[in-house]
PDB file of C-alpha atoms in Angstrom:
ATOM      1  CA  UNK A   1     -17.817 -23.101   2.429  1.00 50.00           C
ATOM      2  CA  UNK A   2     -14.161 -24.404   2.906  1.00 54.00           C
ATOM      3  CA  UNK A   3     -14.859 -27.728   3.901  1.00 62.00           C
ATOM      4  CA  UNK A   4     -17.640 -28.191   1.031  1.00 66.00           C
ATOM      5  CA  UNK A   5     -15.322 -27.331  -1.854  1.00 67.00           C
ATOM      6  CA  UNK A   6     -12.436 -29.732  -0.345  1.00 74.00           C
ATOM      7  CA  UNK A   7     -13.686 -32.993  -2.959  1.00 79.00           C
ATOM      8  CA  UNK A   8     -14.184 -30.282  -5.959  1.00 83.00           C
ATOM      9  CA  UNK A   9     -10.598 -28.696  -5.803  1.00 89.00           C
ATOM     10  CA  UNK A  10      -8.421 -31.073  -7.461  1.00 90.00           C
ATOM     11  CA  UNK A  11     -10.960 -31.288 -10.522  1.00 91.00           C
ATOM     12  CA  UNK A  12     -12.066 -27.820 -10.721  1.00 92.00           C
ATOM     13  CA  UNK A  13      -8.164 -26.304 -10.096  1.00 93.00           C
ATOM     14  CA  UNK A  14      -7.117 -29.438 -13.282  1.00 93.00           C
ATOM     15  CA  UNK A  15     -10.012 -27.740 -15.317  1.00 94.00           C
ATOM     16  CA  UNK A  16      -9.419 -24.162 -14.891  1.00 93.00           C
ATOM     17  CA  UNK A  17      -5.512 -24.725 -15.270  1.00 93.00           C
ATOM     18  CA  UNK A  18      -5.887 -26.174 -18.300  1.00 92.00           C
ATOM     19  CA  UNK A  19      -8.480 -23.702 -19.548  1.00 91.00           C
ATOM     20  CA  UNK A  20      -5.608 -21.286 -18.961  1.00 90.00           C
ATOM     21  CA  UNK A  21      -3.245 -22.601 -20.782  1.00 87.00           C
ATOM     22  CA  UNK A  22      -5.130 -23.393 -24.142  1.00 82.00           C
ATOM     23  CA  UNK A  23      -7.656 -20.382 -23.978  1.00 74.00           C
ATOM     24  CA  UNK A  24     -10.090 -20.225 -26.573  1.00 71.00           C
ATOM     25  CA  UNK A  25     -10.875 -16.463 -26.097  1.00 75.00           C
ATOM     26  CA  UNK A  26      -8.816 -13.833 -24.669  1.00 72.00           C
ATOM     27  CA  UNK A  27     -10.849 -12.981 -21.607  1.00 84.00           C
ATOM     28  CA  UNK A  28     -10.613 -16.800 -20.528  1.00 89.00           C
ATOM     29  CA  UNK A  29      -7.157 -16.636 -19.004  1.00 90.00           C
ATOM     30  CA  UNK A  30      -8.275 -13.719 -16.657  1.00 92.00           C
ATOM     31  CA  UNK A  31     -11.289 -15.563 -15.787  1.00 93.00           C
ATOM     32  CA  UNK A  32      -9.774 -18.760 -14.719  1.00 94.00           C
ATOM     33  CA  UNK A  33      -7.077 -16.875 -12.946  1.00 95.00           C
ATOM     34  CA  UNK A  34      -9.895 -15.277 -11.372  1.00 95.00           C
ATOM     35  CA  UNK A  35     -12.007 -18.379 -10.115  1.00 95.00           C
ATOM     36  CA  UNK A  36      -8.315 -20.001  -8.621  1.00 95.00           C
ATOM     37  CA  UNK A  37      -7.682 -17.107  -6.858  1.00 95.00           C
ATOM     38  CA  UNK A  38     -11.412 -17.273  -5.047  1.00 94.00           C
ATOM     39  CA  UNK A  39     -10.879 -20.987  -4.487  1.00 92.00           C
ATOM     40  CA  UNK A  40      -7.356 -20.291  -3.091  1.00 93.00           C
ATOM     41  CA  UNK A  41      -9.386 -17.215  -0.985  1.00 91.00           C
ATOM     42  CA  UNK A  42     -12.050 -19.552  -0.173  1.00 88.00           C
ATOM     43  CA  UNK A  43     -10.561 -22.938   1.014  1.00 88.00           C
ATOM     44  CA  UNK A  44      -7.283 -21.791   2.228  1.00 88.00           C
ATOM     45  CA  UNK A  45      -4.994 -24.340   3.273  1.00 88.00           C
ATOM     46  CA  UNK A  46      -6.660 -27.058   1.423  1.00 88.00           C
ATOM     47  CA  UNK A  47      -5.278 -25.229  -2.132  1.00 92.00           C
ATOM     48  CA  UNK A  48      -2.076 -26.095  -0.451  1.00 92.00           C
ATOM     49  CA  UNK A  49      -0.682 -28.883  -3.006  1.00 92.00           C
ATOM     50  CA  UNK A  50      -2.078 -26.541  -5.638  1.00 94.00           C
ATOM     51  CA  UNK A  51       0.328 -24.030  -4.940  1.00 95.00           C
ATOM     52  CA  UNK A  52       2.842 -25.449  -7.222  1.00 94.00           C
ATOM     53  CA  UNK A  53       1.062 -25.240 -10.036  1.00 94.00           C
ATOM     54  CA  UNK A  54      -0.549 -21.984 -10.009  1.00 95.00           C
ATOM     55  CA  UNK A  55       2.609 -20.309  -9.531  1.00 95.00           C
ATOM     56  CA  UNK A  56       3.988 -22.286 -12.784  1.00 94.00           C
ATOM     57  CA  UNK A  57       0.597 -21.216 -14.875  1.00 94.00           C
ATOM     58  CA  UNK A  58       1.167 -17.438 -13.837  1.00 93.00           C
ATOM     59  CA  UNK A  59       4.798 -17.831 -15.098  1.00 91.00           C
ATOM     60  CA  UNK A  60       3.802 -19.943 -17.816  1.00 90.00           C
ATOM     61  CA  UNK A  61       1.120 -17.239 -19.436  1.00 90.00           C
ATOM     62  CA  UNK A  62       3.311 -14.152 -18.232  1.00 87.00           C
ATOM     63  CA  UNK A  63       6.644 -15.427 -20.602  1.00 85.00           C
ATOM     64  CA  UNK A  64       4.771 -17.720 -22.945  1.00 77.00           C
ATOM     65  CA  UNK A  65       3.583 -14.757 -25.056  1.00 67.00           C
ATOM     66  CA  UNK A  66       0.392 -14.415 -24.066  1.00 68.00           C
ATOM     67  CA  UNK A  67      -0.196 -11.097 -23.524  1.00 69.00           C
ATOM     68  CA  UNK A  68      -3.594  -9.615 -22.564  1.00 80.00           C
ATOM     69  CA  UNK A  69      -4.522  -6.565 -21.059  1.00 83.00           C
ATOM     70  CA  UNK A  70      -4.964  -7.108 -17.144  1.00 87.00           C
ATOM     71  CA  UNK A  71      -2.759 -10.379 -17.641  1.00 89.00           C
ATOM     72  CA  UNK A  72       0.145  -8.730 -15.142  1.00 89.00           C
ATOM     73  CA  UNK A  73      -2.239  -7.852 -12.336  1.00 91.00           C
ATOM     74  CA  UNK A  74      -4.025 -10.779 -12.217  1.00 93.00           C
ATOM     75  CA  UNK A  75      -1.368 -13.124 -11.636  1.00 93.00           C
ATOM     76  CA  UNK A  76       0.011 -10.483  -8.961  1.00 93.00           C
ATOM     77  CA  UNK A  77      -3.690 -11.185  -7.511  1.00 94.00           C
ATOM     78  CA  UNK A  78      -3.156 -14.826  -7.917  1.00 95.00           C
ATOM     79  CA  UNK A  79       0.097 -14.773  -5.772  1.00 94.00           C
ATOM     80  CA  UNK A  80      -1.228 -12.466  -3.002  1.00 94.00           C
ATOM     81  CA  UNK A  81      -3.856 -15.385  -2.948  1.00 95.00           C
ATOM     82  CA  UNK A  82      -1.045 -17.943  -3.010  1.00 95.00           C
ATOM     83  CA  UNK A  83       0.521 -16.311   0.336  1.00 93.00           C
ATOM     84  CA  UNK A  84      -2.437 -16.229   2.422  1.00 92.00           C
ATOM     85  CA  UNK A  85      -2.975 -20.684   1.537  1.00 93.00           C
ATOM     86  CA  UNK A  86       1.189 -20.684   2.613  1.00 93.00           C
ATOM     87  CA  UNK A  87       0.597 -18.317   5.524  1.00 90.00           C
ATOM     88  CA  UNK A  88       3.610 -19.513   8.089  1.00 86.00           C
ATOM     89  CA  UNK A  89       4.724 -21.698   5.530  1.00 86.00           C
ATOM     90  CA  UNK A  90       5.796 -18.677   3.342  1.00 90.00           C
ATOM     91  CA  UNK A  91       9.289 -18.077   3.985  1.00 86.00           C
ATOM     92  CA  UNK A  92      11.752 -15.537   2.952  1.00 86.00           C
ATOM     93  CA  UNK A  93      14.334 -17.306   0.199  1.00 84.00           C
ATOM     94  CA  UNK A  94      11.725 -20.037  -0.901  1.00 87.00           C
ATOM     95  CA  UNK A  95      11.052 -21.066  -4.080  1.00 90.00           C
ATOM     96  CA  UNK A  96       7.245 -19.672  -3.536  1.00 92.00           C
ATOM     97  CA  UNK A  97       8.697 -16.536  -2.303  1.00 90.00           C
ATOM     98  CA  UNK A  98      11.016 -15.830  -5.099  1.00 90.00           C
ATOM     99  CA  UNK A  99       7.510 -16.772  -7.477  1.00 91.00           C
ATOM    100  CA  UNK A 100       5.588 -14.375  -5.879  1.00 91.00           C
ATOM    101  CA  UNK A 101       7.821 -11.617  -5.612  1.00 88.00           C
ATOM    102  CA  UNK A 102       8.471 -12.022  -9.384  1.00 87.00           C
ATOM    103  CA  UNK A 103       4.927 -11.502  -9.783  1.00 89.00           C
ATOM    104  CA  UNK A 104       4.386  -8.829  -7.639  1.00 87.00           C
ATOM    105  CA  UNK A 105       7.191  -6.673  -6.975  1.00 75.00           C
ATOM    106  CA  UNK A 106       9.507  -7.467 -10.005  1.00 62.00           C
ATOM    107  CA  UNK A 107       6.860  -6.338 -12.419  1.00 57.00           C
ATOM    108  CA  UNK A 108       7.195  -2.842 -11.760  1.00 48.00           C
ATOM    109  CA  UNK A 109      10.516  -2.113 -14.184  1.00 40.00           C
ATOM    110  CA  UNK A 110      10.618   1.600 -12.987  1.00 36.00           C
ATOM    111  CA  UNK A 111      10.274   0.459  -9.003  1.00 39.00           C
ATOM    112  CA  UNK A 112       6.731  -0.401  -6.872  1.00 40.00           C
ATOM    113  CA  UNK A 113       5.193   2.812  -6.729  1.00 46.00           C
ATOM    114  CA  UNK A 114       4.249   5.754  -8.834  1.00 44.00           C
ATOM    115  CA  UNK A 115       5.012   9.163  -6.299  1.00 44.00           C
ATOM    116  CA  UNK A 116       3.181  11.685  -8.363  1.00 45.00           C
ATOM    117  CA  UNK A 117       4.923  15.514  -6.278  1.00 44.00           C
ATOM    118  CA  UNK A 118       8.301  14.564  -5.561  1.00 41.00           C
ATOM    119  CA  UNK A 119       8.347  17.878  -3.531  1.00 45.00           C
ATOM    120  CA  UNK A 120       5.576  17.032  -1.229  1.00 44.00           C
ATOM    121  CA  UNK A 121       7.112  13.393  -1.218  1.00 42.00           C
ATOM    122  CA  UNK A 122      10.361  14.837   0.187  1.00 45.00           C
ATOM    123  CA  UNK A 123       7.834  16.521   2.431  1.00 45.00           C
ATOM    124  CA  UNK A 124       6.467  13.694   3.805  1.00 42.00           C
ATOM    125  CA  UNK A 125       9.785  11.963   4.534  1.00 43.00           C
ATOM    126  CA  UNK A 126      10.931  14.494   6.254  1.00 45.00           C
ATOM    127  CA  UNK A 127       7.596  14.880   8.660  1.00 42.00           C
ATOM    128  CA  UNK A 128       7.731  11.154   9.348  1.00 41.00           C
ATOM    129  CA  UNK A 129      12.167  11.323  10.668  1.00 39.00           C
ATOM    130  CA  UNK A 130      12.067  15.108  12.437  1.00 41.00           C
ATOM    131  CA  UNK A 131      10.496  14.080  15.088  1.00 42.00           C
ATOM    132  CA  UNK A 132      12.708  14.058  17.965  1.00 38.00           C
ATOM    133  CA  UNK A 133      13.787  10.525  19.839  1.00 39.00           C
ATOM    134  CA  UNK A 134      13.074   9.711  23.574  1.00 37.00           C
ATOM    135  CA  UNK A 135      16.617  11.078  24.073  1.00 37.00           C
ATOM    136  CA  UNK A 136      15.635  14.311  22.508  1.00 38.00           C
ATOM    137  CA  UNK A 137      18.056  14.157  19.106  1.00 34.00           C
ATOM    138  CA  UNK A 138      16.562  14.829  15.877  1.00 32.00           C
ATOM    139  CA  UNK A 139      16.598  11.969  13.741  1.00 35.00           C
ATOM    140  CA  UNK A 140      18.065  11.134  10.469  1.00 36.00           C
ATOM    141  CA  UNK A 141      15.999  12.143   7.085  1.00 36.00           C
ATOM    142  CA  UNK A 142      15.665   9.002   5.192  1.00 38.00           C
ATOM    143  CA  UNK A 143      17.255   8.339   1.998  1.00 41.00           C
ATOM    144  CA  UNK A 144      13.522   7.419   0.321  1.00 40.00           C
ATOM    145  CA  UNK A 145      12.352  10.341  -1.255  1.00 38.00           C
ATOM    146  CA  UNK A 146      15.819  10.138  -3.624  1.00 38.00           C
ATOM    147  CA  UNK A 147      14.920   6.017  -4.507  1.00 38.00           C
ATOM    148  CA  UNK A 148      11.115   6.966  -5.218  1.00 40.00           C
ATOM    149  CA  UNK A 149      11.469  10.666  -6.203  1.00 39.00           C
ATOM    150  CA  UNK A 150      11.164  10.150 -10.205  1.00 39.00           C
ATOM    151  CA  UNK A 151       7.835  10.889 -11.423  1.00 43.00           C
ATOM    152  CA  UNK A 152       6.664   8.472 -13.807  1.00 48.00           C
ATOM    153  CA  UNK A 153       3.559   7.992 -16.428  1.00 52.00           C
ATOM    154  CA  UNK A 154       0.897   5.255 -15.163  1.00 62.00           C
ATOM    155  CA  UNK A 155      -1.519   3.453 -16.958  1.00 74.00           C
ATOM    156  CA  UNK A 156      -4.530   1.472 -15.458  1.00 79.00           C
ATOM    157  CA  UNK A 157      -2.606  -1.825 -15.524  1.00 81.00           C
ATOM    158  CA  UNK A 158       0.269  -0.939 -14.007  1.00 81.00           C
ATOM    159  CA  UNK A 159      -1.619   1.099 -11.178  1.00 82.00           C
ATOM    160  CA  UNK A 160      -3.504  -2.580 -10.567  1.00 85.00           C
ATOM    161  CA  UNK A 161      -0.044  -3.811 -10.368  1.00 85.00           C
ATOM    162  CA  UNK A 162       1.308  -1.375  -7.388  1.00 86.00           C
ATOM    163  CA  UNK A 163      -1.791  -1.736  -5.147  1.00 88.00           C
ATOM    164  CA  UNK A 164      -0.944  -5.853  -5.377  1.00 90.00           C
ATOM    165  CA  UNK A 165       2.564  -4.677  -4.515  1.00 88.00           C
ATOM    166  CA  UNK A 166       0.909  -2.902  -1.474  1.00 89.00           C
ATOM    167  CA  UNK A 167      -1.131  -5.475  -0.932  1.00 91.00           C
ATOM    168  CA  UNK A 168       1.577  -8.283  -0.746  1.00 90.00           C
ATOM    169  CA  UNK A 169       2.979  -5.790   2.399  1.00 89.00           C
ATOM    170  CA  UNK A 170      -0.653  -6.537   3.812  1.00 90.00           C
ATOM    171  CA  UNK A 171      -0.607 -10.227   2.871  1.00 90.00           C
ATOM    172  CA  UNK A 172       2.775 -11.081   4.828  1.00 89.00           C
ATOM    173  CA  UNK A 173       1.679  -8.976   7.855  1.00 88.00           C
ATOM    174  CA  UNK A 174      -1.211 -10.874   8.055  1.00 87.00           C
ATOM    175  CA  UNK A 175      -0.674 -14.251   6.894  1.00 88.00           C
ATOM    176  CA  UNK A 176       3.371 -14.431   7.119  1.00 86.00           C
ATOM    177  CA  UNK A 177       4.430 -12.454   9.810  1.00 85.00           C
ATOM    178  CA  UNK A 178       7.336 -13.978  10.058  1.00 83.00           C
ATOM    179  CA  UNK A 179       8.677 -14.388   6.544  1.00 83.00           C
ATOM    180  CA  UNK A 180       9.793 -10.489   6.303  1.00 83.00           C
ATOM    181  CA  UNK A 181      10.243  -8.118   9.193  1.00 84.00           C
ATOM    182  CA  UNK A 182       7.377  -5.778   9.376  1.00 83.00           C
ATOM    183  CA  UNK A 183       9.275  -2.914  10.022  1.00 86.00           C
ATOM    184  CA  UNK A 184      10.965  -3.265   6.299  1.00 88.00           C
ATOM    185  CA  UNK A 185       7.133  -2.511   4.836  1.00 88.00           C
ATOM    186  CA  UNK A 186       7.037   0.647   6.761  1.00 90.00           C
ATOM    187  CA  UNK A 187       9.060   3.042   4.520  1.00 90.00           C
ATOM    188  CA  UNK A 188       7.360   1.646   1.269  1.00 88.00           C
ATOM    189  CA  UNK A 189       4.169   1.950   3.065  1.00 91.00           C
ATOM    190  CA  UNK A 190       4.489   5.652   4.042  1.00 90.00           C
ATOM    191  CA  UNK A 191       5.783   6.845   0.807  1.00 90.00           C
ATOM    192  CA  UNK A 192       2.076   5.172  -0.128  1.00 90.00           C
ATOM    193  CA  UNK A 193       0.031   7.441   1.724  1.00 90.00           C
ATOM    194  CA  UNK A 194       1.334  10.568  -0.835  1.00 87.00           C
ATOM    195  CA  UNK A 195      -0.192   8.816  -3.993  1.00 87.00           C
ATOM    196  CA  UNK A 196      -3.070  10.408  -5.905  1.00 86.00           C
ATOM    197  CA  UNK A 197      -4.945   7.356  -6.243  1.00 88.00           C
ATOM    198  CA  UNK A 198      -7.252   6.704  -3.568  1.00 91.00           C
ATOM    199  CA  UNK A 199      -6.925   2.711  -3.845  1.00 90.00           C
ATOM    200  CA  UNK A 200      -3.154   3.095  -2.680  1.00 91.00           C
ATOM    201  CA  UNK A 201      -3.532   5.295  -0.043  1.00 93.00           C
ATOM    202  CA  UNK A 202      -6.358   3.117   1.050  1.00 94.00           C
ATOM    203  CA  UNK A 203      -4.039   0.153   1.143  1.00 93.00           C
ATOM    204  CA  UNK A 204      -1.386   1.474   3.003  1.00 93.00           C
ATOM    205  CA  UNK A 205      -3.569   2.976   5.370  1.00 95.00           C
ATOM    206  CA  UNK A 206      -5.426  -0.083   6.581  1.00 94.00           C
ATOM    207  CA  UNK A 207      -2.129  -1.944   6.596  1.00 94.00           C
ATOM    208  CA  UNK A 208      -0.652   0.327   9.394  1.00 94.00           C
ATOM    209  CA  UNK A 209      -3.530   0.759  10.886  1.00 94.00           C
ATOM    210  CA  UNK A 210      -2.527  -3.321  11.512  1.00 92.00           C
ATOM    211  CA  UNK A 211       0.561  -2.744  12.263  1.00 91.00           C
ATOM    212  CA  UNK A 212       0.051  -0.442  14.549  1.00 92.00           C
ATOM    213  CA  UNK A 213      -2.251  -2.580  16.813  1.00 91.00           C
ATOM    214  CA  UNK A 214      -0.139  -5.444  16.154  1.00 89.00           C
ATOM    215  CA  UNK A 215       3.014  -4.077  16.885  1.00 89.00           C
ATOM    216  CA  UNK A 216       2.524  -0.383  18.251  1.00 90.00           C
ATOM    217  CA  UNK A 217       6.024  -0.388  19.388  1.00 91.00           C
ATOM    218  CA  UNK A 218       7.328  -0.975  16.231  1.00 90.00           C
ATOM    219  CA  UNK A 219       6.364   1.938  14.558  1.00 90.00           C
ATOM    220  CA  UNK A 220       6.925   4.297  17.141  1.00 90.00           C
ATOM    221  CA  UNK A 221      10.439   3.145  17.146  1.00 89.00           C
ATOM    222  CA  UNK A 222       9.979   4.390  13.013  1.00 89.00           C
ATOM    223  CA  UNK A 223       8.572   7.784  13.932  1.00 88.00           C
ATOM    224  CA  UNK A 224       6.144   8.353  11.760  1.00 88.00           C
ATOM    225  CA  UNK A 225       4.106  10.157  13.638  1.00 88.00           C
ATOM    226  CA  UNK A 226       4.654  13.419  11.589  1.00 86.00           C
ATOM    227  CA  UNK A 227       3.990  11.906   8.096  1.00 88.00           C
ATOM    228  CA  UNK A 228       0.539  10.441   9.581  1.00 92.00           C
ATOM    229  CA  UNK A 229      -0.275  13.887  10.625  1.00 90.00           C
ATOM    230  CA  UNK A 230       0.501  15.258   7.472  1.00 88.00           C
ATOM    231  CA  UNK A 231      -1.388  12.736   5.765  1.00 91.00           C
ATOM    232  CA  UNK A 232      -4.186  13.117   7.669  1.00 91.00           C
ATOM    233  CA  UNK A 233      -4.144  17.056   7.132  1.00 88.00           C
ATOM    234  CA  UNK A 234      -4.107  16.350   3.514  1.00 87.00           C
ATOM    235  CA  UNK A 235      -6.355  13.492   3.178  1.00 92.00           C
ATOM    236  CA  UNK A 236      -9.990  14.353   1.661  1.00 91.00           C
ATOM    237  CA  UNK A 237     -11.295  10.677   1.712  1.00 94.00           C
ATOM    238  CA  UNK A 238     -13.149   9.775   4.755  1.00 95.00           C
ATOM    239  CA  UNK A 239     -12.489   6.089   5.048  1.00 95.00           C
ATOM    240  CA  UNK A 240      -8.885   6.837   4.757  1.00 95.00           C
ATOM    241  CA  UNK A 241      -8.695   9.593   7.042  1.00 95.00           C
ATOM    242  CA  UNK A 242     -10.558   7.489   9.502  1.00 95.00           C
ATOM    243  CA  UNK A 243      -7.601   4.702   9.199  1.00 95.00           C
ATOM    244  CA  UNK A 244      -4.745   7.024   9.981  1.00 95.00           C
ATOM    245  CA  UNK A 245      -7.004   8.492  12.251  1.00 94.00           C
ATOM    246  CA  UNK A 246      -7.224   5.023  13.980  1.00 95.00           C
ATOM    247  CA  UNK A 247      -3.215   4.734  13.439  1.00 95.00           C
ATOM    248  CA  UNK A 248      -2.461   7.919  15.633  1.00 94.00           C
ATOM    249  CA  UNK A 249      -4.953   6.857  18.138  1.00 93.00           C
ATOM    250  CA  UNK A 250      -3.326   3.309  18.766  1.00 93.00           C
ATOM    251  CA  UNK A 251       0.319   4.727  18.533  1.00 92.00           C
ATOM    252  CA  UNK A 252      -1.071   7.447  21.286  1.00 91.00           C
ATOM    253  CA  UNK A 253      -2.169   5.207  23.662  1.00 92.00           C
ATOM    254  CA  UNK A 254       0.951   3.537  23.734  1.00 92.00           C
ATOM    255  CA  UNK A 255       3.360   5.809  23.352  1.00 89.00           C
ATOM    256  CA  UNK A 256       2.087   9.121  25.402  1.00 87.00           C
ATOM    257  CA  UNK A 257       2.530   7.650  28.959  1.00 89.00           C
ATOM    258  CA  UNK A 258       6.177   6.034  28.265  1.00 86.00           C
ATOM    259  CA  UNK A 259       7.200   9.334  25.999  1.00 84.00           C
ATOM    260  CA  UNK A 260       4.986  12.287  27.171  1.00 86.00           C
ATOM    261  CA  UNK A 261       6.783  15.274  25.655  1.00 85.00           C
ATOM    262  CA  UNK A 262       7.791  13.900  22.468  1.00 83.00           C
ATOM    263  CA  UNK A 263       3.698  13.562  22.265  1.00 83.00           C
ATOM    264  CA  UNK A 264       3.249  16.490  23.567  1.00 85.00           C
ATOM    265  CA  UNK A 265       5.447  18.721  21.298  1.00 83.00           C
ATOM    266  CA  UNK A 266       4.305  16.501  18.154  1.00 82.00           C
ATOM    267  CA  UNK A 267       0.695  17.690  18.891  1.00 80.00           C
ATOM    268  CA  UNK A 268       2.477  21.181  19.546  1.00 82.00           C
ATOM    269  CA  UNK A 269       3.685  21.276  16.067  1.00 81.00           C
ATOM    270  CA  UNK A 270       0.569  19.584  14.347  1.00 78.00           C
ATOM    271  CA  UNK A 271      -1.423  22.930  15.936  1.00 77.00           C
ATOM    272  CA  UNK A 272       0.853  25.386  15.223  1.00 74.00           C
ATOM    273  CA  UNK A 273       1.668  24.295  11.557  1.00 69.00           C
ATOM    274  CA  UNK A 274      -2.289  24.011  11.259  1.00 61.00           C
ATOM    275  CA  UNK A 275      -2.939  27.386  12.569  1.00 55.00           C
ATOM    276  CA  UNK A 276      -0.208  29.238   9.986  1.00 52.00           C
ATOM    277  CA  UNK A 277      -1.694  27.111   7.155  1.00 54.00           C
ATOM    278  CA  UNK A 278      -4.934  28.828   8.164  1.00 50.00           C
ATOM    279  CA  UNK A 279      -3.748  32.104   8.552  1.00 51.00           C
ATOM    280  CA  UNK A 280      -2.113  31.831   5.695  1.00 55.00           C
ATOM    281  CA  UNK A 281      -5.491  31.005   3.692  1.00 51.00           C
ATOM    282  CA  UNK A 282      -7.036  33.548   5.345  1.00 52.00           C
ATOM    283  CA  UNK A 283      -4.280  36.803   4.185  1.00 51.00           C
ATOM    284  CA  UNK A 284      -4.835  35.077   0.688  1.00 51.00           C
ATOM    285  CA  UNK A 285      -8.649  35.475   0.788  1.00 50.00           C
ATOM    286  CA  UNK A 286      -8.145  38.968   2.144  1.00 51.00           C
ATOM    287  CA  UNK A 287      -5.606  40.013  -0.871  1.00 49.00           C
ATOM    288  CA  UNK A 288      -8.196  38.591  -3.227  1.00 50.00           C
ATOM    289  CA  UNK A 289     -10.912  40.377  -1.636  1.00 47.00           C
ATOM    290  CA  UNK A 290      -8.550  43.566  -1.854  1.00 48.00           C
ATOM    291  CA  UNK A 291      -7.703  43.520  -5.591  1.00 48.00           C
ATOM    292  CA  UNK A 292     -11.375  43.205  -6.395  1.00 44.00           C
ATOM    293  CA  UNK A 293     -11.970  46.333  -4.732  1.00 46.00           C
ATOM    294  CA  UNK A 294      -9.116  48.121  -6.246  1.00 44.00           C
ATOM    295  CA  UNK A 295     -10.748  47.452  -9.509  1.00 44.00           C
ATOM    296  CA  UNK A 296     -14.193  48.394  -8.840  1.00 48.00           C
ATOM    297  CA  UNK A 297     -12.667  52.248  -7.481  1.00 44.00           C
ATOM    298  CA  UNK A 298     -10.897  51.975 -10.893  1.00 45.00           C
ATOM    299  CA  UNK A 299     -13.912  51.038 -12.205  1.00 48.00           C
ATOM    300  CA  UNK A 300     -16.292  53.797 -10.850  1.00 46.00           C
ATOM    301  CA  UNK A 301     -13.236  56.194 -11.619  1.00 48.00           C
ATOM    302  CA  UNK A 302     -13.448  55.959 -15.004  1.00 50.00           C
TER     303      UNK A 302
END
């Protein structure tokens, strides 16, 4: 427990520092990065006067030319770690914000995330600002899907990368609430919920699902109501599903009795876009079923 490992943290965090820095294998680094980042998980506020230095290692291995694979990730892991020990503490324009931003979000050259259908991306930012506004206007389209639109190629690493750079979002909501405004997460988190990789999507789910019972108001002022339907449509993992799922719910309860027809016509157009997607499948089935017959009378009139 916490209060157990408070005598063994300034020895152990001396002994796995320096471990880092001189490894004698490759995988060494990773694994003393790992055991300070379960420490930092573990005893929380009393790896406070480690901070310091676990930032400096991270920077340290990351420009010192030590280069492993999994090296990047990790010390985004180690900073997410880092954030939950500063919790209020962790401040936007401090020195240990700028180190773990550098960690985390900096690391990505090409931007955070990887948006694999730029089409169904533009999609999705357009179902989360069409809904319509208490006063009954229909909201701007946001400018996202042209900042994450560009496809790019992703390797393992630098999809470990992203999901800390969701994760951070999730960190500071939790931890350090008031270092960042939540609602400037929300646009990086919805473009989230399009990725292919489960992990993401996974993030960003659970993350508004906080949100949303943290601050419901919040993101109904953001509208996403339409991109969590759409997600929700779309989404084949059950887990996830049942986060959004969880989102809508919370938003509902809130929302419907100050807002009743904006609810009402959002659930409107959730059924009616569901029932043409159907039909839709359906006259494809039948024109399937159609052409094979066609070819079996060709058949039997030969």
């Amino acid at each position: 427990g916490g209060l157990v490992l408070q005598a063994l943290i300034p020895s152990s965090t001396a002994a796995l520092v320096a471990a880092a820095r001189h490894p004698a294998d490759n995988d060494i680094a990773l694994w003393a990065l790992h055991s300070l980042t379960i420490m930092a998980q573990s005893t929380g506020p009393g790896y406070l006067q480690h901070v310091h230095s676990t930032f400096t290692l991270c920077r340290e291995l990351l420009v010192g030319g030590y280069d492993v694979p999994g090296l990047r990730p990790m010390c985004a892991r180690v900073a997410n770690a880092m954030v939950g020990v500063l919790g209020p503490e962790f401040q936007l324009g401090s020195q240990y914000y700028a180190a773990a931003k550098s960690l985390i979000t900096d690391m990505g050259q090409a931007g955070v995330l990887a948006v694999d259908d730029p089409p169904a991306l533009a999609a999705l930012c357009g179902a989360g600002s069409s809904g319509r506004g208490s006063s009954g206007t229909p909201g701007q389209q946001t400018d996202a899907s042209t900042l994450y639109a560009a496809p790019r190629p992703i390797t393992v690493e630098a999809l470990a990368c992203e999901l800390q750079a969701v994760l951070f979002a999730q960190e500071l909501i939790l931890f350090a609430p008031k270092a960042i405004q939540a609602s400037k997460h929300v646009p990086m988190l919805q473009i989230t919920l399009l990725s292919r990789r489960p992990a993401l999507r996974k993030a960003a789910a659970a993350t508004l699902r906080h949100l949303a019972e943290r601050d419901p108001h919040m993101l109904l002022a953001a509208r996403l109501e339409g991109a969590l339907f759409a997600a929700l449509d779309g989404e084949a993992n059950a887990a996830i599903a049942g986060q959004l799922q969880a989102t809508l719910e919370a938003l509902l309860v809130v929302g419907a009795p100050h807002c009743p027809s904006y609810w009402l016509a959002c659930l409107s157009e959730v059924m009616f876009s569901s029932g043409a997607k159907a039909g839709t499948e359906q006259d494809a089935a039948g024109a399937g079923a159609g052409d094979v017959s066609e070819e079996e009378e060709e058949e039997k009139e030969e």
